[in-house]
GROMACS .gro file of C-alpha atoms in nm:
model
  416
    1UNK     CA    1  -4.521  -5.969   0.335
    2UNK     CA    2  -4.605  -5.959  -0.018
    3UNK     CA    3  -4.342  -5.749  -0.263
    4UNK     CA    4  -4.377  -5.394  -0.245
    5UNK     CA    5  -4.143  -5.072  -0.163
    6UNK     CA    6  -4.162  -4.954   0.155
    7UNK     CA    7  -4.069  -4.589   0.155
    8UNK     CA    8  -3.865  -4.326   0.340
    9UNK     CA    9  -3.991  -4.314   0.763
   10UNK     CA   10  -4.299  -4.641   0.578
   11UNK     CA   11  -4.349  -4.960   0.817
   12UNK     CA   12  -4.473  -5.347   0.719
   13UNK     CA   13  -4.481  -5.631   0.944
   14UNK     CA   14  -4.306  -5.938   0.904
   15UNK     CA   15  -4.418  -6.307   0.919
   16UNK     CA   16  -4.307  -6.354   1.262
   17UNK     CA   17  -3.961  -6.330   1.488
   18UNK     CA   18  -3.752  -6.532   1.123
   19UNK     CA   19  -3.428  -6.519   0.968
   20UNK     CA   20  -3.421  -6.285   0.665
   21UNK     CA   21  -3.198  -6.170   0.482
   22UNK     CA   22  -3.053  -5.761   0.371
   23UNK     CA   23  -2.858  -5.676   0.081
   24UNK     CA   24  -2.744  -5.335   0.000
   25UNK     CA   25  -2.700  -5.252  -0.361
   26UNK     CA   26  -2.581  -4.910  -0.455
   27UNK     CA   27  -2.405  -4.764  -0.746
   28UNK     CA   28  -2.065  -4.726  -0.529
   29UNK     CA   29  -1.847  -4.899  -0.267
   30UNK     CA   30  -2.003  -4.925   0.030
   31UNK     CA   31  -1.946  -5.081   0.323
   32UNK     CA   32  -2.242  -5.289   0.557
   33UNK     CA   33  -2.297  -5.260   0.952
   34UNK     CA   34  -2.616  -5.353   1.198
   35UNK     CA   35  -2.651  -5.269   1.550
   36UNK     CA   36  -2.793  -5.447   1.731
   37UNK     CA   37  -3.016  -5.226   1.986
   38UNK     CA   38  -3.209  -5.175   2.321
   39UNK     CA   39  -3.536  -4.890   2.324
   40UNK     CA   40  -3.258  -4.663   2.375
   41UNK     CA   41  -3.121  -4.783   1.994
   42UNK     CA   42  -2.765  -4.741   2.179
   43UNK     CA   43  -2.580  -5.065   2.200
   44UNK     CA   44  -2.511  -5.222   2.546
   45UNK     CA   45  -2.068  -5.311   2.398
   46UNK     CA   46  -1.860  -5.296   2.158
   47UNK     CA   47  -2.023  -5.682   2.055
   48UNK     CA   48  -2.321  -5.572   1.916
   49UNK     CA   49  -2.163  -5.394   1.652
   50UNK     CA   50  -2.152  -5.596   1.388
   51UNK     CA   51  -1.892  -5.456   1.132
   52UNK     CA   52  -1.658  -5.594   0.896
   53UNK     CA   53  -1.359  -5.702   1.177
   54UNK     CA   54  -1.720  -5.861   1.400
   55UNK     CA   55  -1.945  -6.040   1.094
   56UNK     CA   56  -2.078  -6.194   1.406
   57UNK     CA   57  -2.283  -6.126   1.717
   58UNK     CA   58  -2.273  -6.335   1.984
   59UNK     CA   59  -2.577  -6.426   1.989
   60UNK     CA   60  -2.592  -6.564   1.611
   61UNK     CA   61  -2.857  -6.345   1.531
   62UNK     CA   62  -2.673  -6.059   1.298
   63UNK     CA   63  -2.444  -6.142   1.120
   64UNK     CA   64  -2.254  -6.075   0.840
   65UNK     CA   65  -2.107  -6.196   0.502
   66UNK     CA   66  -1.767  -6.125   0.291
   67UNK     CA   67  -1.997  -5.931   0.013
   68UNK     CA   68  -2.203  -5.759   0.279
   69UNK     CA   69  -2.499  -5.927   0.300
   70UNK     CA   70  -2.636  -5.975   0.645
   71UNK     CA   71  -2.896  -6.247   0.790
   72UNK     CA   72  -3.111  -6.157   1.128
   73UNK     CA   73  -3.271  -6.361   1.322
   74UNK     CA   74  -3.523  -6.192   1.523
   75UNK     CA   75  -3.541  -6.470   1.779
   76UNK     CA   76  -3.199  -6.517   1.914
   77UNK     CA   77  -3.132  -6.154   1.973
   78UNK     CA   78  -3.054  -6.166   2.355
   79UNK     CA   79  -3.242  -6.011   2.642
   80UNK     CA   80  -3.296  -5.654   2.621
   81UNK     CA   81  -3.197  -5.612   2.216
   82UNK     CA   82  -3.618  -5.548   2.040
   83UNK     CA   83  -3.378  -5.357   1.796
   84UNK     CA   84  -3.222  -5.377   1.483
   85UNK     CA   85  -3.049  -5.114   1.252
   86UNK     CA   86  -2.863  -5.167   0.899
   87UNK     CA   87  -2.688  -4.838   0.863
   88UNK     CA   88  -2.335  -4.786   0.541
   89UNK     CA   89  -2.072  -4.576   0.504
   90UNK     CA   90  -1.951  -4.504   0.198
   91UNK     CA   91  -1.556  -4.410   0.130
   92UNK     CA   92  -1.483  -4.100  -0.030
   93UNK     CA   93  -1.816  -3.987  -0.168
   94UNK     CA   94  -2.125  -3.861  -0.029
   95UNK     CA   95  -2.435  -4.152  -0.072
   96UNK     CA   96  -2.652  -3.827  -0.280
   97UNK     CA   97  -2.417  -4.050  -0.554
   98UNK     CA   98  -2.500  -4.464  -0.395
   99UNK     CA   99  -2.905  -4.509  -0.513
  100UNK     CA  100  -2.913  -4.704  -0.247
  101UNK     CA  101  -3.173  -4.957  -0.257
  102UNK     CA  102  -3.199  -5.240  -0.013
  103UNK     CA  103  -3.343  -5.547  -0.044
  104UNK     CA  104  -3.511  -5.773   0.264
  105UNK     CA  105  -3.641  -6.177   0.173
  106UNK     CA  106  -3.820  -6.345   0.417
  107UNK     CA  107  -3.977  -6.714   0.382
  108UNK     CA  108  -3.908  -6.656   0.028
  109UNK     CA  109  -4.143  -6.317  -0.025
  110UNK     CA  110  -3.928  -5.977  -0.078
  111UNK     CA  111  -4.040  -5.623   0.000
  112UNK     CA  112  -3.698  -5.306  -0.094
  113UNK     CA  113  -3.581  -5.029   0.027
  114UNK     CA  114  -3.477  -4.764  -0.168
  115UNK     CA  115  -3.274  -4.513   0.031
  116UNK     CA  116  -3.403  -4.168   0.026
  117UNK     CA  117  -3.384  -3.848   0.087
  118UNK     CA  118  -2.962  -3.910   0.122
  119UNK     CA  119  -2.737  -3.653  -0.073
  120UNK     CA  120  -2.474  -3.496   0.141
  121UNK     CA  121  -2.447  -3.776   0.390
  122UNK     CA  122  -2.127  -3.971   0.388
  123UNK     CA  123  -2.270  -4.270   0.653
  124UNK     CA  124  -2.666  -4.326   0.713
  125UNK     CA  125  -2.934  -4.625   0.895
  126UNK     CA  126  -3.105  -4.723   0.572
  127UNK     CA  127  -3.338  -4.965   0.734
  128UNK     CA  128  -3.446  -5.092   1.142
  129UNK     CA  129  -3.626  -5.377   1.218
  130UNK     CA  130  -3.754  -5.389   1.563
  131UNK     CA  131  -4.030  -5.575   1.783
  132UNK     CA  132  -4.395  -5.390   1.831
  133UNK     CA  133  -4.556  -5.579   2.132
  134UNK     CA  134  -4.593  -5.910   2.011
  135UNK     CA  135  -4.577  -5.817   1.622
  136UNK     CA  136  -4.147  -5.757   1.423
  137UNK     CA  137  -4.117  -5.481   1.141
  138UNK     CA  138  -3.964  -5.333   0.941
  139UNK     CA  139  -3.904  -4.920   0.874
  140UNK     CA  140  -3.733  -4.762   0.590
  141UNK     CA  141  -3.537  -4.488   0.813
  142UNK     CA  142  -3.297  -4.365   0.562
  143UNK     CA  143  -3.224  -4.105   0.809
  144UNK     CA  144  -2.784  -4.020   0.727
  145UNK     CA  145  -2.487  -3.822   0.880
  146UNK     CA  146  -2.272  -3.602   0.776
  147UNK     CA  147  -1.977  -3.684   0.929
  148UNK     CA  148  -1.904  -4.039   0.783
  149UNK     CA  149  -1.893  -4.344   1.020
  150UNK     CA  150  -1.743  -4.137   1.338
  151UNK     CA  151  -2.147  -3.954   1.399
  152UNK     CA  152  -2.317  -4.297   1.257
  153UNK     CA  153  -2.154  -4.532   1.591
  154UNK     CA  154  -2.162  -4.292   1.775
  155UNK     CA  155  -2.486  -4.224   1.761
  156UNK     CA  156  -2.537  -4.564   1.806
  157UNK     CA  157  -2.340  -4.556   2.171
  158UNK     CA  158  -2.032  -4.727   2.018
  159UNK     CA  159  -1.769  -4.545   2.178
  160UNK     CA  160  -1.471  -4.471   1.868
  161UNK     CA  161  -1.135  -4.334   1.988
  162UNK     CA  162  -1.004  -4.032   2.088
  163UNK     CA  163  -1.379  -4.060   2.398
  164UNK     CA  164  -1.270  -4.136   2.762
  165UNK     CA  165  -1.393  -4.520   2.831
  166UNK     CA  166  -1.737  -4.507   3.107
  167UNK     CA  167  -1.620  -4.561   3.395
  168UNK     CA  168  -1.260  -4.443   3.425
  169UNK     CA  169  -1.312  -4.088   3.571
  170UNK     CA  170  -1.094  -3.822   3.388
  171UNK     CA  171  -0.908  -4.104   3.175
  172UNK     CA  172  -0.820  -3.993   2.802
  173UNK     CA  173  -0.913  -4.284   2.560
  174UNK     CA  174  -0.735  -4.482   2.275
  175UNK     CA  175  -0.424  -4.314   2.170
  176UNK     CA  176  -0.375  -4.249   1.798
  177UNK     CA  177  -0.081  -4.270   1.604
  178UNK     CA  178   0.050  -4.128   1.306
  179UNK     CA  179  -0.101  -4.229   0.972
  180UNK     CA  180  -0.429  -4.392   1.141
  181UNK     CA  181  -0.582  -4.061   0.863
  182UNK     CA  182  -0.476  -4.229   0.587
  183UNK     CA  183  -0.662  -4.539   0.660
  184UNK     CA  184  -0.991  -4.680   0.495
  185UNK     CA  185  -1.342  -4.652   0.745
  186UNK     CA  186  -1.325  -4.984   0.780
  187UNK     CA  187  -1.050  -5.006   0.835
  188UNK     CA  188  -1.013  -4.737   1.118
  189UNK     CA  189  -1.317  -4.848   1.262
  190UNK     CA  190  -1.123  -5.269   1.309
  191UNK     CA  191  -0.836  -5.068   1.483
  192UNK     CA  192  -1.052  -4.829   1.654
  193UNK     CA  193  -1.192  -5.140   1.818
  194UNK     CA  194  -0.860  -5.294   1.909
  195UNK     CA  195  -0.745  -5.029   2.063
  196UNK     CA  196  -0.975  -4.944   2.217
  197UNK     CA  197  -0.970  -5.314   2.381
  198UNK     CA  198  -0.572  -5.291   2.461
  199UNK     CA  199  -0.645  -4.970   2.562
  200UNK     CA  200  -0.943  -5.135   2.800
  201UNK     CA  201  -0.681  -5.395   2.969
  202UNK     CA  202  -0.424  -5.168   3.049
  203UNK     CA  203  -0.645  -4.882   3.216
  204UNK     CA  204  -0.781  -5.236   3.467
  205UNK     CA  205  -0.370  -5.333   3.552
  206UNK     CA  206  -0.386  -4.975   3.605
  207UNK     CA  207  -0.056  -4.920   3.370
  208UNK     CA  208  -0.051  -4.530   3.341
  209UNK     CA  209  -0.154  -4.350   3.056
  210UNK     CA  210   0.134  -4.127   3.074
  211UNK     CA  211   0.358  -4.535   3.035
  212UNK     CA  212   0.571  -4.544   2.727
  213UNK     CA  213   0.684  -4.765   2.580
  214UNK     CA  214   0.888  -5.047   2.253
  215UNK     CA  215   0.715  -5.289   2.170
  216UNK     CA  216   0.838  -5.561   1.962
  217UNK     CA  217   0.761  -5.857   1.757
  218UNK     CA  218   0.945  -6.104   1.728
  219UNK     CA  219   0.772  -6.468   1.483
  220UNK     CA  220   0.895  -6.759   1.421
  221UNK     CA  221   0.917  -6.872   0.998
  222UNK     CA  222   1.023  -7.209   1.122
  223UNK     CA  223   0.857  -7.533   0.860
  224UNK     CA  224   0.660  -7.567   1.153
  225UNK     CA  225   0.489  -7.313   1.130
  226UNK     CA  226   0.379  -7.324   0.700
  227UNK     CA  227  -0.002  -7.393   0.737
  228UNK     CA  228   0.008  -7.087   0.964
  229UNK     CA  229   0.160  -6.901   0.708
  230UNK     CA  230  -0.018  -7.030   0.441
  231UNK     CA  231  -0.366  -6.994   0.587
  232UNK     CA  232  -0.285  -6.629   0.652
  233UNK     CA  233  -0.228  -6.698   1.042
  234UNK     CA  234   0.018  -6.570   1.093
  235UNK     CA  235  -0.029  -6.214   0.880
  236UNK     CA  236  -0.348  -6.150   1.098
  237UNK     CA  237  -0.145  -6.205   1.382
  238UNK     CA  238   0.065  -5.897   1.317
  239UNK     CA  239  -0.217  -5.667   1.214
  240UNK     CA  240  -0.359  -5.721   1.562
  241UNK     CA  241  -0.033  -5.675   1.787
  242UNK     CA  242  -0.056  -5.335   1.625
  243UNK     CA  243  -0.327  -5.194   1.807
  244UNK     CA  244  -0.077  -5.212   2.121
  245UNK     CA  245   0.207  -5.087   1.989
  246UNK     CA  246  -0.014  -4.731   1.899
  247UNK     CA  247  -0.046  -4.800   2.308
  248UNK     CA  248   0.254  -4.844   2.451
  249UNK     CA  249   0.530  -4.689   2.185
  250UNK     CA  250   0.572  -4.370   2.118
  251UNK     CA  251   0.559  -4.339   1.699
  252UNK     CA  252   0.295  -4.677   1.750
  253UNK     CA  253   0.490  -4.849   1.529
  254UNK     CA  254   0.530  -5.225   1.571
  255UNK     CA  255   0.891  -5.348   1.587
  256UNK     CA  256   1.004  -5.676   1.432
  257UNK     CA  257   1.173  -5.970   1.320
  258UNK     CA  258   1.166  -6.303   1.187
  259UNK     CA  259   1.348  -6.549   1.226
  260UNK     CA  260   1.460  -6.915   1.259
  261UNK     CA  261   1.807  -7.081   1.255
  262UNK     CA  262   1.877  -6.702   1.200
  263UNK     CA  263   1.673  -6.426   1.270
  264UNK     CA  264   1.592  -6.033   1.072
  265UNK     CA  265   1.523  -5.692   1.189
  266UNK     CA  266   1.300  -5.585   0.988
  267UNK     CA  267   1.116  -5.249   0.922
  268UNK     CA  268   0.953  -5.159   1.158
  269UNK     CA  269   0.528  -5.138   1.075
  270UNK     CA  270   0.358  -4.908   1.112
  271UNK     CA  271  -0.042  -4.883   1.004
  272UNK     CA  272  -0.096  -4.732   0.745
  273UNK     CA  273   0.135  -4.924   0.600
  274UNK     CA  274   0.025  -5.254   0.739
  275UNK     CA  275  -0.055  -5.546   0.501
  276UNK     CA  276   0.237  -5.363   0.312
  277UNK     CA  277   0.476  -5.507   0.513
  278UNK     CA  278   0.233  -5.816   0.548
  279UNK     CA  279   0.295  -5.884   0.185
  280UNK     CA  280   0.626  -5.783   0.211
  281UNK     CA  281   0.791  -5.962   0.467
  282UNK     CA  282   0.558  -6.194   0.595
  283UNK     CA  283   0.765  -6.557   0.385
  284UNK     CA  284   0.885  -6.882   0.480
  285UNK     CA  285   1.034  -6.909   0.216
  286UNK     CA  286   1.255  -6.680  -0.118
  287UNK     CA  287   1.415  -6.259  -0.090
  288UNK     CA  288   1.157  -5.996   0.015
  289UNK     CA  289   1.250  -5.697   0.110
  290UNK     CA  290   1.625  -5.741  -0.021
  291UNK     CA  291   1.594  -6.070   0.298
  292UNK     CA  292   1.688  -6.387   0.229
  293UNK     CA  293   1.522  -6.614   0.433
  294UNK     CA  294   1.619  -6.913   0.289
  295UNK     CA  295   1.912  -6.824   0.440
  296UNK     CA  296   1.747  -6.837   0.783
  297UNK     CA  297   1.699  -7.172   0.741
  298UNK     CA  298   1.357  -7.365   0.875
  299UNK     CA  299   1.376  -7.497   1.159
  300UNK     CA  300   1.394  -7.341   1.519
  301UNK     CA  301   1.732  -7.198   1.740
  302UNK     CA  302   1.609  -6.894   1.954
  303UNK     CA  303   2.003  -6.828   2.061
  304UNK     CA  304   2.062  -6.634   1.769
  305UNK     CA  305   1.775  -6.411   1.781
  306UNK     CA  306   1.724  -6.346   2.186
  307UNK     CA  307   2.073  -6.255   2.191
  308UNK     CA  308   1.973  -5.981   1.862
  309UNK     CA  309   1.678  -5.828   2.066
  310UNK     CA  310   1.886  -5.800   2.390
  311UNK     CA  311   2.168  -5.642   2.175
  312UNK     CA  312   1.924  -5.411   1.977
  313UNK     CA  313   1.735  -5.320   2.300
  314UNK     CA  314   2.010  -5.345   2.624
  315UNK     CA  315   2.022  -4.972   2.627
  316UNK     CA  316   1.667  -4.865   2.569
  317UNK     CA  317   1.550  -4.596   2.746
  318UNK     CA  318   1.198  -4.693   2.781
  319UNK     CA  319   1.127  -5.034   2.897
  320UNK     CA  320   1.054  -5.291   2.573
  321UNK     CA  321   0.743  -5.477   2.568
  322UNK     CA  322   0.927  -5.798   2.295
  323UNK     CA  323   0.599  -6.087   2.135
  324UNK     CA  324   0.806  -6.362   2.043
  325UNK     CA  325   0.565  -6.650   1.852
  326UNK     CA  326   0.653  -6.962   1.846
  327UNK     CA  327   0.521  -7.279   1.784
  328UNK     CA  328   0.720  -7.488   1.950
  329UNK     CA  329   1.115  -7.509   1.979
  330UNK     CA  330   1.335  -7.400   2.287
  331UNK     CA  331   1.551  -7.752   2.304
  332UNK     CA  332   1.807  -7.713   2.221
  333UNK     CA  333   2.002  -7.418   2.411
  334UNK     CA  334   1.807  -7.559   2.683
  335UNK     CA  335   2.050  -7.406   2.943
  336UNK     CA  336   2.203  -7.140   2.752
  337UNK     CA  337   1.928  -6.925   2.704
  338UNK     CA  338   1.816  -7.006   3.081
  339UNK     CA  339   2.108  -6.862   3.178
  340UNK     CA  340   2.103  -6.540   2.931
  341UNK     CA  341   1.673  -6.504   3.056
  342UNK     CA  342   1.782  -6.497   3.404
  343UNK     CA  343   2.044  -6.261   3.302
  344UNK     CA  344   1.868  -6.045   3.117
  345UNK     CA  345   1.670  -5.977   3.407
  346UNK     CA  346   1.835  -5.717   3.517
  347UNK     CA  347   1.799  -5.504   3.104
  348UNK     CA  348   1.476  -5.334   3.114
  349UNK     CA  349   1.254  -5.637   2.920
  350UNK     CA  350   0.937  -5.771   2.943
  351UNK     CA  351   0.955  -6.104   2.723
  352UNK     CA  352   0.606  -6.304   2.645
  353UNK     CA  353   0.654  -6.579   2.473
  354UNK     CA  354   0.308  -6.720   2.276
  355UNK     CA  355   0.301  -7.142   2.227
  356UNK     CA  356   0.072  -7.114   1.871
  357UNK     CA  357  -0.048  -7.527   1.805
  358UNK     CA  358  -0.028  -7.862   2.023
  359UNK     CA  359   0.294  -7.838   2.092
  360UNK     CA  360   0.517  -7.905   2.398
  361UNK     CA  361   0.591  -7.616   2.547
  362UNK     CA  362   0.724  -7.754   2.851
  363UNK     CA  363   1.052  -7.569   2.802
  364UNK     CA  364   0.884  -7.239   2.776
  365UNK     CA  365   0.649  -7.293   3.046
  366UNK     CA  366   1.020  -7.329   3.267
  367UNK     CA  367   1.174  -7.000   3.159
  368UNK     CA  368   0.822  -6.827   3.306
  369UNK     CA  369   0.917  -7.048   3.614
  370UNK     CA  370   1.313  -6.967   3.651
  371UNK     CA  371   1.387  -6.859   4.011
  372UNK     CA  372   1.675  -6.678   4.114
  373UNK     CA  373   1.613  -6.329   3.857
  374UNK     CA  374   1.623  -6.039   3.968
  375UNK     CA  375   1.271  -6.000   3.891
  376UNK     CA  376   1.069  -6.189   3.687
  377UNK     CA  377   1.102  -6.042   3.322
  378UNK     CA  378   0.884  -6.357   3.144
  379UNK     CA  379   0.580  -6.454   3.096
  380UNK     CA  380   0.460  -6.762   2.871
  381UNK     CA  381   0.084  -6.939   2.781
  382UNK     CA  382  -0.060  -7.147   2.497
  383UNK     CA  383  -0.339  -7.100   2.224
  384UNK     CA  384  -0.451  -7.445   2.059
  385UNK     CA  385  -0.619  -7.231   1.746
  386UNK     CA  386  -0.480  -6.856   1.774
  387UNK     CA  387  -0.724  -6.755   1.473
  388UNK     CA  388  -1.013  -6.821   1.681
  389UNK     CA  389  -0.900  -6.641   2.022
  390UNK     CA  390  -1.089  -6.289   2.088
  391UNK     CA  391  -0.846  -6.007   2.031
  392UNK     CA  392  -0.990  -5.925   2.392
  393UNK     CA  393  -0.948  -6.271   2.514
  394UNK     CA  394  -0.566  -6.160   2.296
  395UNK     CA  395  -0.473  -5.913   2.432
  396UNK     CA  396  -0.570  -5.983   2.802
  397UNK     CA  397  -0.328  -6.255   2.774
  398UNK     CA  398  -0.052  -6.061   2.681
  399UNK     CA  399  -0.084  -5.875   2.839
  400UNK     CA  400  -0.151  -6.005   3.180
  401UNK     CA  401   0.188  -6.011   3.292
  402UNK     CA  402   0.371  -5.712   3.170
  403UNK     CA  403   0.237  -5.389   3.402
  404UNK     CA  404   0.343  -5.617   3.696
  405UNK     CA  405   0.688  -5.634   3.597
  406UNK     CA  406   0.661  -5.280   3.512
  407UNK     CA  407   0.654  -5.229   3.934
  408UNK     CA  408   0.872  -5.496   4.017
  409UNK     CA  409   1.099  -5.358   3.710
  410UNK     CA  410   1.069  -4.974   3.874
  411UNK     CA  411   1.138  -5.137   4.203
  412UNK     CA  412   1.442  -5.299   4.141
  413UNK     CA  413   1.554  -4.982   3.960
  414UNK     CA  414   1.595  -5.245   3.678
  415UNK     CA  415   1.331  -4.881   3.491
  416UNK     CA  416   1.449  -4.586   3.648
   0.00000   0.00000   0.00000
């Protein structure tokens, strides 16, 4: 493969199924996407869509770095996959202004593929890497869509917001929350995929589409969590919980608390202000957003936060799902905590406790197994490294017991 330019529609052979890099250049900001496809030019599932928040295909055949450079290794493509499309989306501009050029490099040789014929489009497939017999080739496609991100991903079989879920006859798609229209295309793509995963879990657990619930997040801000705060894991966790609220809560907002020795109720988190909220309120020390984090303390004391959530949610007309994240604790006042959770079984509140890290969570396990309650109103699971668990796995764990509690709480008249 010698150095030359591919005109629109032109193709050339690769040196074989060896890794190659793909870099997109342009005069405007472009979000780079990739699709792993079969002969029908459709994805087989969400994992075949590679983008900012899902930067690697499970096979390792396609990866995307934070500079927008794609590495494709055809030899690692899974069975049934025969091509890779590389696309772009422009935010608030058309591709006619972009002067796009794609540079492909393999074994020290390069090919350029200018984006040709693109004018009013806001998204496009620029090139395709495909198998023809025993050979691998690249083609300058330069095919665009005026409908932007949604049209691009739908054309490849990726389901986006408000479409029905395959296999769910008549089922509505994921709910849309206020403020989504303000998000950038990349952020909207991340939110859409996460909402779909939450929606799918709820459907599989036979939660009725019309069910509403308040979603509350309680975040441990003790000093033992410092590494998770410093590395941005807690901030990302907040953003990963927002899709749960969009699919259950009437207004799509996530209620939030932080706690240590004391606790504080924080403003609700909405989809369009998530990053701003994280910057303002995800802290261990100092005064932020009117909250004195130093005054809250640096060690675990769970009774105050449990009592505060109960006081705020006791009269709720809707069921309440509390997502309680902690890296330990529940050692002080263990009997009082168990008594409180047992008594709270008569309230419309389900507690999902999530242990982060490798601490001894024996006390939390005991909350999940308390006897003598009207209904089982608490669940627990632990994750060694929450930053490494996939969104789909996390949502399945988070929502595994809540639907069963809904049914039991209705049967026991805890819920009306």
